[in-house]
Short mmCIF file of C-alpha atoms in Angstrom, two decimals:
data_model
loop_
_atom_site.label_atom_id
_atom_site.label_comp_id
_atom_site.label_asym_id
_atom_site.label_seq_id
_atom_site.Cartn_x
_atom_site.Cartn_y
_atom_site.Cartn_z
CA MET A 1 -11.90 -33.16 -4.13
CA TYR A 2 -13.92 -32.09 -7.50
CA ALA A 3 -11.52 -35.42 -8.96
CA SER A 4 -12.77 -37.34 -6.44
CA THR A 5 -16.08 -36.59 -7.11
CA SER A 6 -15.73 -37.23 -10.08
CA MET A 7 -14.85 -40.35 -10.13
CA ALA A 8 -17.85 -41.83 -7.24
CA LEU A 9 -20.24 -40.11 -9.30
CA SER A 10 -18.66 -42.31 -12.55
CA LYS A 11 -18.88 -44.86 -10.31
CA ALA A 12 -22.72 -44.75 -8.89
CA SER A 13 -23.88 -43.34 -13.04
CA GLU A 14 -23.51 -47.14 -14.23
CA GLU A 15 -26.49 -48.22 -12.33
CA ASN A 16 -28.35 -44.81 -11.84
CA HIS A 17 -29.53 -42.35 -13.28
CA PRO A 18 -27.46 -39.19 -12.97
CA ILE A 19 -30.36 -36.84 -12.22
CA MET A 20 -31.29 -39.07 -9.09
CA MET A 21 -27.55 -39.32 -8.28
CA THR A 22 -27.29 -36.12 -7.86
CA LEU A 23 -30.70 -35.80 -5.97
CA TRP A 24 -29.14 -37.99 -3.35
CA ALA A 25 -25.39 -36.77 -3.91
CA PHE A 26 -26.49 -33.32 -3.03
CA VAL A 27 -29.36 -34.52 0.43
CA THR A 28 -26.08 -35.21 2.05
CA PHE A 29 -24.41 -32.37 0.69
CA LEU A 30 -26.51 -30.90 2.62
CA ALA A 31 -27.20 -33.04 6.08
CA VAL A 32 -22.85 -32.16 6.61
CA ASP A 33 -23.13 -28.99 5.26
CA VAL A 34 -26.14 -28.71 8.27
CA LEU A 35 -24.20 -29.87 11.26
CA VAL A 36 -21.40 -27.52 10.17
CA ILE A 37 -23.88 -25.19 10.39
CA VAL A 38 -25.44 -25.94 14.15
CA VAL A 39 -21.48 -26.01 15.18
CA LEU A 40 -20.14 -23.07 13.61
CA ARG A 41 -23.23 -20.90 14.34
CA PRO A 42 -22.84 -18.32 11.87
CA GLY A 43 -24.52 -15.26 10.53
CA PHE A 44 -27.34 -15.46 8.21
CA PRO A 45 -28.41 -12.00 5.65
CA LEU A 46 -31.83 -9.87 6.81
CA ALA A 47 -32.19 -7.66 3.92
CA MET A 48 -34.33 -8.76 1.21
CA GLU A 49 -31.73 -7.76 -1.11
CA GLU A 50 -29.61 -9.27 0.83
CA LEU A 51 -31.37 -13.49 0.35
CA PHE A 52 -32.31 -12.51 -2.51
CA LEU A 53 -28.65 -11.81 -4.36
CA ASP A 54 -27.64 -15.44 -2.71
CA ASN A 55 -30.37 -17.26 -4.12
CA VAL A 56 -28.88 -16.29 -7.47
CA CYS A 57 -25.99 -16.76 -6.89
CA ALA A 58 -26.41 -20.26 -5.59
CA ILE A 59 -28.80 -21.13 -8.85
CA ILE A 60 -25.26 -20.19 -11.19
CA HIS A 61 -23.87 -23.00 -8.73
CA ALA A 62 -26.72 -25.15 -8.53
CA LEU A 63 -26.54 -25.28 -12.45
CA GLY A 64 -22.85 -25.41 -12.38
CA SER A 65 -22.80 -28.55 -10.85
CA ILE A 66 -26.19 -30.71 -12.47
CA SER A 67 -24.57 -30.03 -15.35
CA VAL A 68 -21.58 -31.73 -14.56
CA ASN A 69 -22.95 -34.62 -13.01
CA VAL A 70 -24.82 -35.36 -15.81
CA ALA A 71 -21.81 -34.73 -18.11
CA ILE A 72 -19.98 -37.63 -16.35
CA ALA A 73 -22.77 -40.02 -15.99
CA LEU A 74 -22.83 -39.50 -20.45
CA THR A 75 -19.26 -39.40 -21.62
CA SER A 76 -16.91 -39.64 -18.52
CA PRO A 77 -14.51 -38.11 -15.90
CA SER A 78 -12.03 -37.13 -18.43
CA ILE A 79 -13.83 -35.87 -21.10
CA THR A 80 -16.31 -34.07 -18.87
CA THR A 81 -13.06 -31.86 -16.47
CA PRO A 82 -11.48 -30.55 -18.91
CA LEU A 83 -14.32 -29.15 -20.56
CA TYR A 84 -15.55 -27.20 -17.02
CA GLN A 85 -12.11 -26.06 -16.75
CA CYS A 86 -12.53 -23.45 -19.73
CA MET A 87 -14.28 -21.63 -16.61
CA SER A 88 -11.14 -19.84 -16.99
CA VAL A 89 -11.82 -18.62 -20.25
CA VAL A 90 -15.07 -17.76 -19.38
CA VAL A 91 -13.94 -15.51 -16.42
CA ILE A 92 -11.72 -13.77 -18.53
CA LEU A 93 -13.92 -12.71 -20.47
CA LEU A 94 -16.35 -11.67 -18.22
CA THR A 95 -13.69 -9.22 -17.05
CA MET A 96 -13.35 -7.98 -19.80
CA VAL A 97 -16.94 -7.46 -20.42
CA LYS A 98 -17.39 -5.89 -17.40
CA ASP A 99 -13.99 -3.45 -17.68
CA MET A 100 -14.90 -2.44 -21.24
CA LYS A 101 -11.82 -3.73 -22.47
CA LEU A 102 -10.96 -4.77 -25.92
CA PRO A 103 -9.60 -8.20 -26.21
CA ARG A 104 -5.66 -8.50 -27.19
CA SER A 105 -4.21 -10.32 -29.17
CA TRP A 106 -3.38 -12.76 -26.63
CA ASP A 107 -6.71 -13.49 -25.42
CA VAL A 108 -8.21 -14.52 -29.26
CA ILE A 109 -5.10 -17.22 -29.12
CA PHE A 110 -5.91 -18.56 -26.05
CA THR A 111 -9.33 -18.64 -26.79
CA ILE A 112 -8.72 -20.76 -30.12
CA LEU A 113 -6.85 -22.96 -28.71
CA ALA A 114 -9.09 -23.40 -25.63
CA ILE A 115 -11.75 -24.25 -28.74
CA THR A 116 -9.29 -26.75 -30.30
CA GLY A 117 -8.69 -28.31 -27.64
CA VAL A 118 -13.21 -29.72 -27.46
CA LEU A 119 -12.65 -29.93 -30.69
CA PHE A 120 -10.17 -32.98 -29.68
CA ILE A 121 -11.54 -33.70 -26.52
CA THR A 122 -15.09 -34.42 -28.66
CA LYS A 123 -13.53 -36.79 -31.58
CA PRO A 124 -15.77 -35.16 -34.35
CA PRO A 125 -15.99 -38.33 -37.38
CA PHE A 126 -13.84 -36.03 -39.60
CA LEU A 127 -10.75 -35.85 -36.38
CA THR A 128 -10.94 -39.13 -36.16
CA ASN A 129 -12.62 -41.05 -39.33
CA GLN A 130 -13.71 -43.21 -36.85
CA PRO A 131 -17.40 -42.00 -35.67
CA SER A 132 -18.29 -44.68 -33.43
CA THR A 133 -15.24 -42.86 -30.72
CA GLU A 134 -17.74 -39.44 -30.57
CA PRO A 135 -18.54 -39.33 -26.94
CA ASN A 136 -22.23 -38.45 -26.42
CA PRO A 137 -22.88 -35.30 -28.38
CA PHE A 138 -25.95 -33.67 -25.42
CA GLY A 139 -22.76 -34.95 -22.36
CA ILE A 140 -20.59 -32.24 -24.67
CA ILE A 141 -22.61 -29.32 -24.26
CA LEU A 142 -23.74 -30.25 -20.55
CA GLY A 143 -19.45 -29.89 -19.96
CA VAL A 144 -19.27 -26.69 -21.89
CA SER A 145 -22.25 -25.22 -20.20
CA SER A 146 -21.37 -26.36 -16.91
CA ALA A 147 -17.98 -23.99 -18.17
CA VAL A 148 -19.82 -21.00 -17.76
CA PHE A 149 -22.44 -21.37 -14.88
CA TYR A 150 -18.58 -21.88 -12.72
CA GLY A 151 -17.70 -18.53 -14.22
CA LEU A 152 -20.17 -16.87 -14.13
CA TYR A 153 -20.37 -17.74 -10.11
CA LEU A 154 -16.64 -17.46 -9.65
CA MET A 155 -17.38 -13.58 -10.56
CA PHE A 156 -20.68 -13.40 -9.09
CA PHE A 157 -19.46 -15.04 -5.83
CA GLN A 158 -16.76 -12.69 -5.51
CA SER A 159 -18.25 -9.48 -6.29
CA LEU A 160 -21.35 -9.85 -3.35
CA ASN A 161 -17.99 -10.81 -1.31
CA LYS A 162 -16.11 -7.76 -1.83
CA THR A 163 -19.42 -5.75 -0.29
CA ARG A 164 -19.67 -8.12 2.41
CA THR A 165 -18.91 -10.57 4.11
CA ILE A 166 -20.76 -14.14 2.33
CA SER A 167 -20.45 -16.99 5.20
CA THR A 168 -19.38 -20.22 3.11
CA SER A 169 -21.56 -22.50 5.26
CA TRP A 170 -24.28 -19.89 4.07
CA MET A 171 -23.67 -19.97 0.91
CA CYS A 172 -22.90 -23.87 0.32
CA PHE A 173 -26.55 -24.12 2.54
CA LEU A 174 -28.48 -22.25 -0.65
CA ILE A 175 -26.82 -24.49 -3.09
CA ALA A 176 -27.37 -27.29 -1.70
CA CYS A 177 -31.45 -26.11 -1.29
CA TRP A 178 -31.54 -25.67 -4.86
CA CYS A 179 -30.11 -28.81 -6.44
CA ILE A 180 -31.90 -30.65 -4.60
CA VAL A 181 -35.07 -28.30 -5.75
CA ILE A 182 -34.09 -28.79 -9.16
CA CYS A 183 -33.43 -32.16 -9.64
CA VAL A 184 -36.90 -33.39 -7.44
CA ILE A 185 -38.61 -30.54 -10.29
CA VAL A 186 -36.68 -32.67 -12.88
CA SER A 187 -37.59 -35.53 -12.13
CA LEU A 188 -41.14 -35.55 -11.36
CA ILE A 189 -41.64 -34.29 -15.42
CA ALA A 190 -38.95 -37.15 -17.03
CA ASP A 191 -40.84 -39.39 -14.11
CA ILE A 192 -37.34 -40.35 -12.96
CA PRO A 193 -37.52 -42.85 -9.92
CA PHE A 194 -36.38 -41.33 -7.10
CA LEU A 195 -34.98 -44.41 -5.19
CA PRO A 196 -30.88 -45.84 -6.19
CA THR A 197 -31.57 -49.40 -7.81
CA ASN A 198 -29.52 -51.09 -5.17
CA VAL A 199 -27.98 -50.90 -1.50
CA HIS A 200 -24.23 -50.37 -2.07
CA SER A 201 -25.26 -46.95 -4.54
CA PHE A 202 -25.77 -45.13 -1.30
CA ILE A 203 -22.31 -45.18 -0.79
CA TYR A 204 -21.37 -44.00 -3.60
CA PHE A 205 -23.73 -41.28 -3.27
CA THR A 206 -22.68 -40.37 0.55
CA ILE A 207 -18.86 -40.09 -0.74
CA SER A 208 -19.86 -37.75 -3.53
CA GLY A 209 -22.26 -35.34 -1.85
CA LEU A 210 -18.94 -35.23 0.90
CA PHE A 211 -16.60 -34.51 -1.69
CA SER A 212 -18.87 -32.40 -3.30
CA PHE A 213 -18.92 -30.46 0.03
CA LEU A 214 -15.34 -29.93 0.19
CA ALA A 215 -15.18 -28.65 -3.01
CA ALA A 216 -17.60 -25.95 -2.79
CA ALA A 217 -16.70 -24.88 0.44
CA SER A 218 -12.78 -24.46 -0.38
CA LEU A 219 -13.36 -22.99 -3.59
CA ASN A 220 -15.49 -20.24 -1.61
CA LEU A 221 -13.36 -19.62 0.82
CA ALA A 222 -10.97 -19.52 -1.99
CA LEU A 223 -12.74 -17.02 -3.27
CA LYS A 224 -12.86 -14.47 -0.16
CA TYR A 225 -8.64 -14.43 -0.07
CA GLU A 226 -8.24 -14.76 -4.12
CA ASN A 227 -9.45 -13.12 -7.11
CA ALA A 228 -10.89 -14.75 -9.84
CA GLU A 229 -8.16 -15.60 -11.89
CA VAL A 230 -5.73 -17.02 -9.21
CA VAL A 231 -8.87 -19.59 -8.62
CA SER A 232 -9.24 -21.23 -11.91
CA ILE A 233 -5.00 -21.54 -12.35
CA LEU A 234 -4.90 -23.41 -9.48
CA MET A 235 -8.19 -25.33 -9.83
CA THR A 236 -6.68 -27.08 -13.73
CA SER A 237 -4.82 -29.39 -11.00
CA ASP A 238 -7.69 -31.32 -10.65
CA ILE A 239 -7.10 -32.17 -14.74
CA VAL A 240 -4.40 -34.41 -13.67
CA PHE A 241 -5.73 -35.32 -10.94
CA THR A 242 -9.14 -37.11 -12.43
CA TYR A 243 -6.84 -38.79 -15.35
CA VAL A 244 -4.94 -40.54 -12.69
CA MET A 245 -7.61 -41.67 -10.44
CA GLN A 246 -10.07 -42.41 -13.41
CA ILE A 247 -6.86 -44.61 -14.91
CA SER A 248 -5.82 -46.55 -11.50
CA LEU A 249 -9.11 -46.53 -9.97
CA LEU A 250 -11.80 -47.06 -13.06
CA HIS A 251 -9.35 -49.13 -15.07
CA ILE A 252 -11.17 -46.49 -17.87
CA PRO A 253 -7.93 -45.95 -20.02
CA VAL A 254 -7.32 -42.31 -21.24
CA ASP A 255 -7.08 -41.93 -25.35
CA SER A 256 -4.85 -39.32 -27.03
CA TYR A 257 -7.84 -37.17 -28.43
CA SER A 258 -8.32 -36.17 -24.83
CA CYS A 259 -5.42 -36.19 -23.34
CA VAL A 260 -4.34 -33.47 -26.27
CA GLY A 261 -7.25 -31.39 -25.82
CA ALA A 262 -6.94 -31.49 -21.86
CA LEU A 263 -3.46 -30.41 -22.98
CA LEU A 264 -4.36 -27.71 -24.25
CA ILE A 265 -7.43 -26.38 -22.46
CA GLY A 266 -4.86 -26.30 -19.79
CA SER A 267 -2.61 -24.85 -20.98
CA THR A 268 -4.68 -22.25 -22.39
CA SER A 269 -6.43 -21.75 -18.90
CA VAL A 270 -3.02 -21.54 -16.90
CA GLY A 271 -1.75 -19.32 -20.01
CA ILE A 272 -4.95 -16.86 -20.58
CA SER A 273 -4.54 -16.24 -16.51
CA ALA A 274 -1.62 -15.80 -16.39
CA LEU A 275 -1.09 -13.30 -18.63
CA GLU A 276 -3.98 -11.39 -16.70
CA LEU A 277 -1.89 -11.02 -13.37
CA TYR A 278 0.93 -10.24 -14.82
CA THR A 279 -0.59 -7.32 -17.17
CA ARG A 280 -2.18 -6.38 -13.87
CA THR A 281 0.78 -6.04 -11.55
CA ILE A 282 2.31 -4.09 -14.45
CA GLY A 283 0.04 -1.99 -14.02
CA GLU A 284 -0.04 -1.03 -10.26
CA GLU A 285 3.75 -0.56 -10.35
CA GLU A 286 2.87 1.23 -13.19
CA ALA A 287 0.86 3.62 -11.63
CA SER A 288 2.41 3.20 -7.82
CA ASP A 289 5.64 4.65 -10.06
CA GLU A 290 3.72 7.75 -10.92
CA GLU A 291 2.77 8.54 -7.76
CA VAL A 292 5.81 8.55 -6.01
CA PRO A 293 7.55 11.86 -7.99
CA HIS A 294 3.90 13.37 -7.64
CA ILE A 295 3.97 13.86 -3.98
CA ARG A 296 7.56 14.41 -3.71
CA GLU A 297 6.73 17.66 -5.96
CA VAL A 298 3.98 18.54 -3.89
CA SER A 299 6.30 17.90 -0.53
CA ASP A 300 8.91 20.45 -2.25
CA ASN A 301 6.79 23.36 -3.50
CA ASP A 302 5.45 22.60 0.64
CA GLN A 303 9.00 23.21 1.68
CA GLU A 304 9.27 26.61 0.02
CA LEU A 305 6.04 28.21 0.96
CA GLU A 306 7.74 27.47 4.45
CA HIS A 307 10.78 29.30 4.10
CA THR A 308 9.07 32.34 2.05
CA PRO A 309 8.55 35.32 4.25
CA LEU A 310 6.06 37.01 4.43
CA ILE A 311 4.69 40.55 2.60
CA ASP A 312 3.02 42.78 5.49
#
């Protein structure tokens, strides 16, 4: 879903401003979500605290979505996709901060690999000896920022969903509304036109909005059944789909530096998340093994007390 969205946005950005492109994509996103709400009629939170937390969560996702869309327009899908897939590293780091744990040696190694992957993707002059190949630095910053926003969203949404059930269509509704509001404010401040340059651009906006809705809904549903680490591992497959679709549909070649960077980031995401899941599984098994002898000891003591004669 994310790969399809990237292709449509990249095609539309050839003739349109990325903020205006994002605005119309999320208008389609909102229209599809309203249709889903009318059909499914989900429940909505009424408490002010719940509404506040849901809106904060939606704003974080909206900032991540806008950052990704603008980064794709300024660079390319093959550059932006590996950058925002660093969200798995962000999730692990945030989990460590939340649990008050010190980073392990493997965490440090994987983080260094992720930074190295980002370095290959940015193609600095000292690495390539070709200054003209360096991509737009602002697009790189937005790509990395989107990883932070998406990592925060994964953690925040999962924490909220543990306390209560959050409707997927309700969260998508908030995300679309905040994306539209932010894009309108930026357009007014920067004097960005609201209408596309041609009619066929609306087709790309509609396609990107539709796939954006399906991607966001799938992400929210996945977070209800799996933890953030597993979801971030599965999302790294988006790198492969993006590269294949960019070559086959957009006919834009992928350079070797981007491939190496994507490989490093993808390996880091899978490795650090798999290590965290393995450590957690081992910890749960050890905890369960420690509980079993304790239960048996108590039961043996109870049996001894049952057979002990009472002294008058």
